[in-house]
Coordinates of C-alpha atoms in Angstrom, one line a residue:
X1 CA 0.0 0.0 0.0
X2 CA 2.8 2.4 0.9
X3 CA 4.0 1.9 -2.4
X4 CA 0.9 2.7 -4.4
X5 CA 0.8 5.8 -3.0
X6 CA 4.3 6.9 -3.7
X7 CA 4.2 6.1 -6.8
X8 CA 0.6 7.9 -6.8
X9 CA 2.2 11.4 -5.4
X10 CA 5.5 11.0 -7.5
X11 CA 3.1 10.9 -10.8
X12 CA 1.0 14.0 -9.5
X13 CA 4.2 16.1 -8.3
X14 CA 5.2 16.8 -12.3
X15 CA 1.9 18.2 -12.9
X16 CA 2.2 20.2 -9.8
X17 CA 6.0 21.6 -10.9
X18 CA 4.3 22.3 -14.8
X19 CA 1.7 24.4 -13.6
X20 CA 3.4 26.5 -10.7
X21 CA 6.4 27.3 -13.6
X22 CA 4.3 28.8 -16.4
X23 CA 6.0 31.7 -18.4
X24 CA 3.7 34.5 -19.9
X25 CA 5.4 35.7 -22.8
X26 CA 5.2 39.2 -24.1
X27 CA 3.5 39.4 -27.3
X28 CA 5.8 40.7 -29.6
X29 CA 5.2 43.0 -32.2
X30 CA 7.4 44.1 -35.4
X31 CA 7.8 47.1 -34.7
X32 CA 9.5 46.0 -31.1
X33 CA 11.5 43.5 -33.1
X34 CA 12.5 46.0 -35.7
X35 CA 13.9 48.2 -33.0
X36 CA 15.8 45.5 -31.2
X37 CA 17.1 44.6 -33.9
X38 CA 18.6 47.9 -35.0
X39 CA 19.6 48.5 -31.3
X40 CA 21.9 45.5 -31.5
X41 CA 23.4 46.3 -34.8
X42 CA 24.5 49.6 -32.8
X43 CA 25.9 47.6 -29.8
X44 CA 23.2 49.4 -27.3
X45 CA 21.9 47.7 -24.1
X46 CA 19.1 46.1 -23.0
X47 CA 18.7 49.5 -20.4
X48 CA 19.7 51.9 -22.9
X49 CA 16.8 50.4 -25.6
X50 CA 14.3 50.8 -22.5
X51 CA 15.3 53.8 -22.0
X52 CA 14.7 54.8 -25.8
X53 CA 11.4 53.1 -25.6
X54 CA 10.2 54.7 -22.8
X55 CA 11.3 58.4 -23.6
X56 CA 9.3 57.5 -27.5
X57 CA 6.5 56.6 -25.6
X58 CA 5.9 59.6 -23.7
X59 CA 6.8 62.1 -26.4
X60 CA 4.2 59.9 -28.2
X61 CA 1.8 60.5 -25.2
X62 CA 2.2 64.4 -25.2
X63 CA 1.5 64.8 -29.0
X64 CA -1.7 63.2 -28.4
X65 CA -3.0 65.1 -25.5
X66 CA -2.0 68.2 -27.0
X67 CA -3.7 67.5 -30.2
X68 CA -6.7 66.4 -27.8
X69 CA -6.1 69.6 -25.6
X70 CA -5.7 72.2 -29.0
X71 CA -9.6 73.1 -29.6
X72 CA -10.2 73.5 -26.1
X73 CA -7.2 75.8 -25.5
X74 CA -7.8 78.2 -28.2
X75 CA -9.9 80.9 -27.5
X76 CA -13.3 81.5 -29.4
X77 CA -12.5 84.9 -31.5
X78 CA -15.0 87.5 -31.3
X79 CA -16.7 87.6 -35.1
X80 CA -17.1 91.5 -34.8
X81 CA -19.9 93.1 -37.5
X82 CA -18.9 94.1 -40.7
X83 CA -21.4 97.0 -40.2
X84 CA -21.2 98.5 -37.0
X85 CA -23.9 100.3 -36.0
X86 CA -22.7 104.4 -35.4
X87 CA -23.7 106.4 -32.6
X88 CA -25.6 109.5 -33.1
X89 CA -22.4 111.4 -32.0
X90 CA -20.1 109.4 -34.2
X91 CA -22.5 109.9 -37.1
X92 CA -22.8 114.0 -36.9
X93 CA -19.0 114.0 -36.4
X94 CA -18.4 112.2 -40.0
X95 CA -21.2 114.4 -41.1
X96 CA -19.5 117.6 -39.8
X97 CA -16.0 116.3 -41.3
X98 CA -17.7 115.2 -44.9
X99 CA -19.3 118.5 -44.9
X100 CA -15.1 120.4 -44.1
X101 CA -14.0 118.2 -46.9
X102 CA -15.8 119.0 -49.0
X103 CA -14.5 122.0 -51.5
X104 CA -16.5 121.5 -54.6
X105 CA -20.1 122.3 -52.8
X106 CA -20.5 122.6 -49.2
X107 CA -17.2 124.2 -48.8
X108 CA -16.3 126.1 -51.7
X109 CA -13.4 128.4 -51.0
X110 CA -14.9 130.7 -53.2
X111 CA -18.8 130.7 -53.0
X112 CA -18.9 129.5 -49.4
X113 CA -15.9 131.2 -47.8
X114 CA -15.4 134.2 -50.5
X115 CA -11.5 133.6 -50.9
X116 CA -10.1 135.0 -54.5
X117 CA -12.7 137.4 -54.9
X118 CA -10.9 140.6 -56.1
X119 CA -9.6 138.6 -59.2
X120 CA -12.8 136.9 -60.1
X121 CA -14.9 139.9 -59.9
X122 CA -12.1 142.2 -61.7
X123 CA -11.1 139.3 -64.4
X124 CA -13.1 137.0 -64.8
X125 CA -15.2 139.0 -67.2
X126 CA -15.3 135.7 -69.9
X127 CA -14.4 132.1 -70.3
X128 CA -11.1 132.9 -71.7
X129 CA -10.0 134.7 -68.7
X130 CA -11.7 132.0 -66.4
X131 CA -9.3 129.8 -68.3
X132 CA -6.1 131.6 -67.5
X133 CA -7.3 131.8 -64.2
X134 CA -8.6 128.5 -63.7
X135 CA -4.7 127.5 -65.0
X136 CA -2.9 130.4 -62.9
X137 CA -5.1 128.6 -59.8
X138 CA -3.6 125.0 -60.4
X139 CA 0.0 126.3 -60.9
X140 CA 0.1 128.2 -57.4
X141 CA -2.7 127.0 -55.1
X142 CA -1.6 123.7 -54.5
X143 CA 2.3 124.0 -55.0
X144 CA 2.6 127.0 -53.2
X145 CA 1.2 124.8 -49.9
X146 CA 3.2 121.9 -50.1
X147 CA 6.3 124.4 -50.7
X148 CA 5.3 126.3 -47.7
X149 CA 4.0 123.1 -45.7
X150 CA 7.5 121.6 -46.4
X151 CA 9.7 124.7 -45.2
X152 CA 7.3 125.1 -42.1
X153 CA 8.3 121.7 -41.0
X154 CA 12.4 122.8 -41.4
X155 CA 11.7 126.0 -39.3
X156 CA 8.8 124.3 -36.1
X157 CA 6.2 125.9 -37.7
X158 CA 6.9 129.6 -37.2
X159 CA 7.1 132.8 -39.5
X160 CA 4.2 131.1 -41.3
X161 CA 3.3 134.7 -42.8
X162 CA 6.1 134.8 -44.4
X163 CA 6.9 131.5 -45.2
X164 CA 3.8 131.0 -47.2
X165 CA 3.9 134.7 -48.8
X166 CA 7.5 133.8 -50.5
X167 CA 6.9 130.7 -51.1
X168 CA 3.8 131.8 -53.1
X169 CA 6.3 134.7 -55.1
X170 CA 8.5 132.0 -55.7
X171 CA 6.1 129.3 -57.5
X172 CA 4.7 132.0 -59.2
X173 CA 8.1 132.7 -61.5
X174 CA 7.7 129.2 -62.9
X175 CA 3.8 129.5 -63.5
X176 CA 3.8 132.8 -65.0
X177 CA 6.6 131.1 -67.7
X178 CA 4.2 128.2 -68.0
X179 CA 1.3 130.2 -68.2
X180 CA 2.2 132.5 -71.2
X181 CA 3.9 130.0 -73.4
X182 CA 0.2 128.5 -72.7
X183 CA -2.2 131.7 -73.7
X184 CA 0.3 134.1 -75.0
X185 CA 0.0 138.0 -75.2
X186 CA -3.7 137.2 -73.9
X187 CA -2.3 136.4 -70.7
X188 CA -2.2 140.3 -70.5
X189 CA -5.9 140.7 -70.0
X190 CA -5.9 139.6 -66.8
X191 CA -3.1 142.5 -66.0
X192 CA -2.8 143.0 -62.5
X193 CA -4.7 140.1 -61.2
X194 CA -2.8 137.9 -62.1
X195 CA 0.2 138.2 -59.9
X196 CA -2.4 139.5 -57.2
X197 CA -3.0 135.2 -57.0
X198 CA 0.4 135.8 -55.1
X199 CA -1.0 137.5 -51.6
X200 CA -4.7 136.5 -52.1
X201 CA -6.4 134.6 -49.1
X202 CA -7.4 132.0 -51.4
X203 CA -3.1 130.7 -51.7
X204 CA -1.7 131.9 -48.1
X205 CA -4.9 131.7 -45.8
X206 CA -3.3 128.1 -44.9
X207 CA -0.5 130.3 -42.6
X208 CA -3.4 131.4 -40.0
X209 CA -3.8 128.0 -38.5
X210 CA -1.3 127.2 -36.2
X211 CA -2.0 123.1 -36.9
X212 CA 0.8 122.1 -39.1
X213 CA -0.4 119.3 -41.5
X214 CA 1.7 116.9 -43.8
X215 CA 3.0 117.3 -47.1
X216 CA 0.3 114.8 -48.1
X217 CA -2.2 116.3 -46.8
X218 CA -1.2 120.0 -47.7
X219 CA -1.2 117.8 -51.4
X220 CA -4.6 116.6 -51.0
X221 CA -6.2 119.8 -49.8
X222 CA -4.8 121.6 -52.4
X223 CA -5.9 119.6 -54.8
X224 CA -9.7 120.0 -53.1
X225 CA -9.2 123.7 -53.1
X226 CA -8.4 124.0 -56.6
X227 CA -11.1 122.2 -58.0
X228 CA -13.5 124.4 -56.0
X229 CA -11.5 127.3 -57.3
X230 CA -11.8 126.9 -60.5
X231 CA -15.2 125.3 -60.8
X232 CA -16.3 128.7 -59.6
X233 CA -14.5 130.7 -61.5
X234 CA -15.2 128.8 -64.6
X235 CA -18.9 129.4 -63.6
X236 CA -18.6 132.8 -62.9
X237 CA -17.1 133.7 -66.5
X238 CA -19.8 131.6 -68.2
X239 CA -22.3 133.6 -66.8
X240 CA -21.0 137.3 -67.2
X241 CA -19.7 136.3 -71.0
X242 CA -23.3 135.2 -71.6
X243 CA -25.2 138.2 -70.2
X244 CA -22.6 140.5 -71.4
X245 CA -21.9 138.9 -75.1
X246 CA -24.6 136.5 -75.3
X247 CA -21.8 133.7 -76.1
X248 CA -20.0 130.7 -73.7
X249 CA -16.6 130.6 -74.9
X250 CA -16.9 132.1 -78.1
X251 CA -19.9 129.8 -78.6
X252 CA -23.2 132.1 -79.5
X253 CA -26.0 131.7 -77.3
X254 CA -28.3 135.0 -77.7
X255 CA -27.9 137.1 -80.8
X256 CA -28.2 140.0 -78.3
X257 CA -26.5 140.6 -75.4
X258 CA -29.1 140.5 -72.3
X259 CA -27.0 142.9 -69.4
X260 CA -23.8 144.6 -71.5
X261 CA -22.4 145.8 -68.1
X262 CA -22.0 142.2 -66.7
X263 CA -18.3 142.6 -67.2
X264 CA -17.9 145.6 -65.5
X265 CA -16.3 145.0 -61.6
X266 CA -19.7 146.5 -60.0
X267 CA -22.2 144.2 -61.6
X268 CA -19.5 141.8 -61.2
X269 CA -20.0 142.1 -57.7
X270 CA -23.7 141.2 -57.6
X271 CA -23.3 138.6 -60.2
X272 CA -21.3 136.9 -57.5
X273 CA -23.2 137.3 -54.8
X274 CA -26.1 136.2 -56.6
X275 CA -24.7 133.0 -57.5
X276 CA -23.3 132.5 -54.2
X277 CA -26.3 133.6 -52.3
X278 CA -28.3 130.7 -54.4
X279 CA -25.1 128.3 -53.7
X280 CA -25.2 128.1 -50.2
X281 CA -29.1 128.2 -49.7
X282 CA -29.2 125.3 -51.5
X283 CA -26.2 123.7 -49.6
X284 CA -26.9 125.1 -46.4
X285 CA -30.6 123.0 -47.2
X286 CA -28.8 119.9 -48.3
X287 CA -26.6 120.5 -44.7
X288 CA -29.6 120.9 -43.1
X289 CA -31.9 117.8 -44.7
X290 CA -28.7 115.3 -43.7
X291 CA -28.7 116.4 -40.3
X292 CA -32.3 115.8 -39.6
X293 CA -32.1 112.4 -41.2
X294 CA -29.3 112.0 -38.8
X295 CA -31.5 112.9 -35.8
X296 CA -34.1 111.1 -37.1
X297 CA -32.8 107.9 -38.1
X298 CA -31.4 107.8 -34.0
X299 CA -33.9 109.0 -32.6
X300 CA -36.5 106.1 -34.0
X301 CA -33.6 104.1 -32.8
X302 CA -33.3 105.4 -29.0
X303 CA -37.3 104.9 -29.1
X304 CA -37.5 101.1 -29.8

């Protein structure tokens, strides 16, 4: 009996020994294989390849939480309007500045603010001499304030008097030459006028504000002036060569002259007023009509 059961516990002690020695074996991939394999062609360790695995694995790891963290992190931008919606304030303020810049209508240096008016009423008796004048206007208006503009800024803005007043006598050398190989012996209608462009309000009234503005800008509002400049003075010696010839440059209109003594200076004078008196009634309504659409349009506005 002894013996049967020896040999009974000898046959169960191997299967026993088998099952407290089992060995779990990593599964293995290629890529792990691939690595090993190029770590031993390199003579690295078995730490040194652990280490290498480990440090891939967490740069892995960081890529994709900050991939995962990206959307979150960024800020939602604020989408602002294309059209904003103006204040009341903010709209009479453009209002007010559209109205200053503007030199053809609302602001004519001529009609509006009566600059240049000694030559216009004393010479510009025709279209011809609205031409010379119109030209003598675009030679010195507009050069004559970037010349000063630019010397103001070499001397901080002072002796602006002066500064504008020669630099008005100097461009006028040039335009003068320019001006009669243009019109000729006619340029000698205008007579004294002419360099009387030199010291009139309409070139040097720029030297009363003490703000000194860019050469760009002196550029651009010179520009502005002379267009209004001459739009009225073209205007002007339309009118007086029709009522006093009954043409438009040289072009018949009437085969009789309505009012001969349109190019005299006194009816020159109330010509001129005329025109401007009807000028700015009509502006000063068109000023008017966009200011109460202003009002209204925030008012309605401020009610709902």
């Amino acid at each position: 009996m002894p013996n049967t059961e020896n040999r009974k516990n000898s046959n169960k002690k191997p299967t026993l020994q088998e099952h407290s020695q089992t060995v779990i074996i990593p599964q293995l991939t290629p890529e792990m294989l691939e690595q090993a394999r190029r770590a031993a062609e390199q003579g690295k360790t078995a730490e040194q390849i652990e280490q290498e695995a480990l440090a891939a694995a967490q740069a892995e790891q960081k890529a994709v939480e900050s991939k995962q963290e990206a959307p979150t992190a960024e800020k939602p931008k604020t989408v602002q309007p294309a059209n904003k919606p103006k204040t009341r304030k903010e709209a009479e303020e453009e209002l007010a500045q559209n109205i200053h810049d503007d030199h053809l209508w609302l602001n004519n240096p001529v009609m509006v603010r009566g600059l240049g008016l000694a030559p216009i009423v004393a010479a510009a008796v025709s279209g011809q001499n609205a031409w010379m004048l119109c030209a003598a206007a675009i030679l010195l208006v507009t050069a004559t304030r970037m010349l000063a503009v630019a010397i103001c800024h070499l001397t901080g803005n002072r002796f602006r008097g002066v500064v504008y007043s020669y630099a008005a006598a100097i461009v006028y050398i040039p335009a003068y030459i320019i001006l009669y190989n243009l019109f000729g012996a006619d340029l000698s209608l205008l007579g004294i006028y002419l360099p009387m462009l030199v010291v009139e309000p309409a070139v040097i009234k720029r030297m009363e504000s003490n703000d000194l503005e860019t050469v760009g800008e002196a550029f651009r509002r010179g520009i502005n002036n002379t267009i209004g400049i001459c739009f009225s003075v073209l205007l002007v010696g339309a009118v007086r060569e029709l009522l006093a010839e009954g043409t438009v440059f040289g072009n018949v209109v009437f085969p009789v002259a309505p009012l001969p003594l349109a190019d005299q200076p006194g009816t020159g004078f109330i010509i001129i007023g005329l025109i401007a008196a009807v000028w700015t009634a009509i502006g000063g309504a068109y000023v008017h009509y966009k200011i109460e659409e202003v009002r209204h349009l925030y008012g309605n506005k401020r009610k709902r």
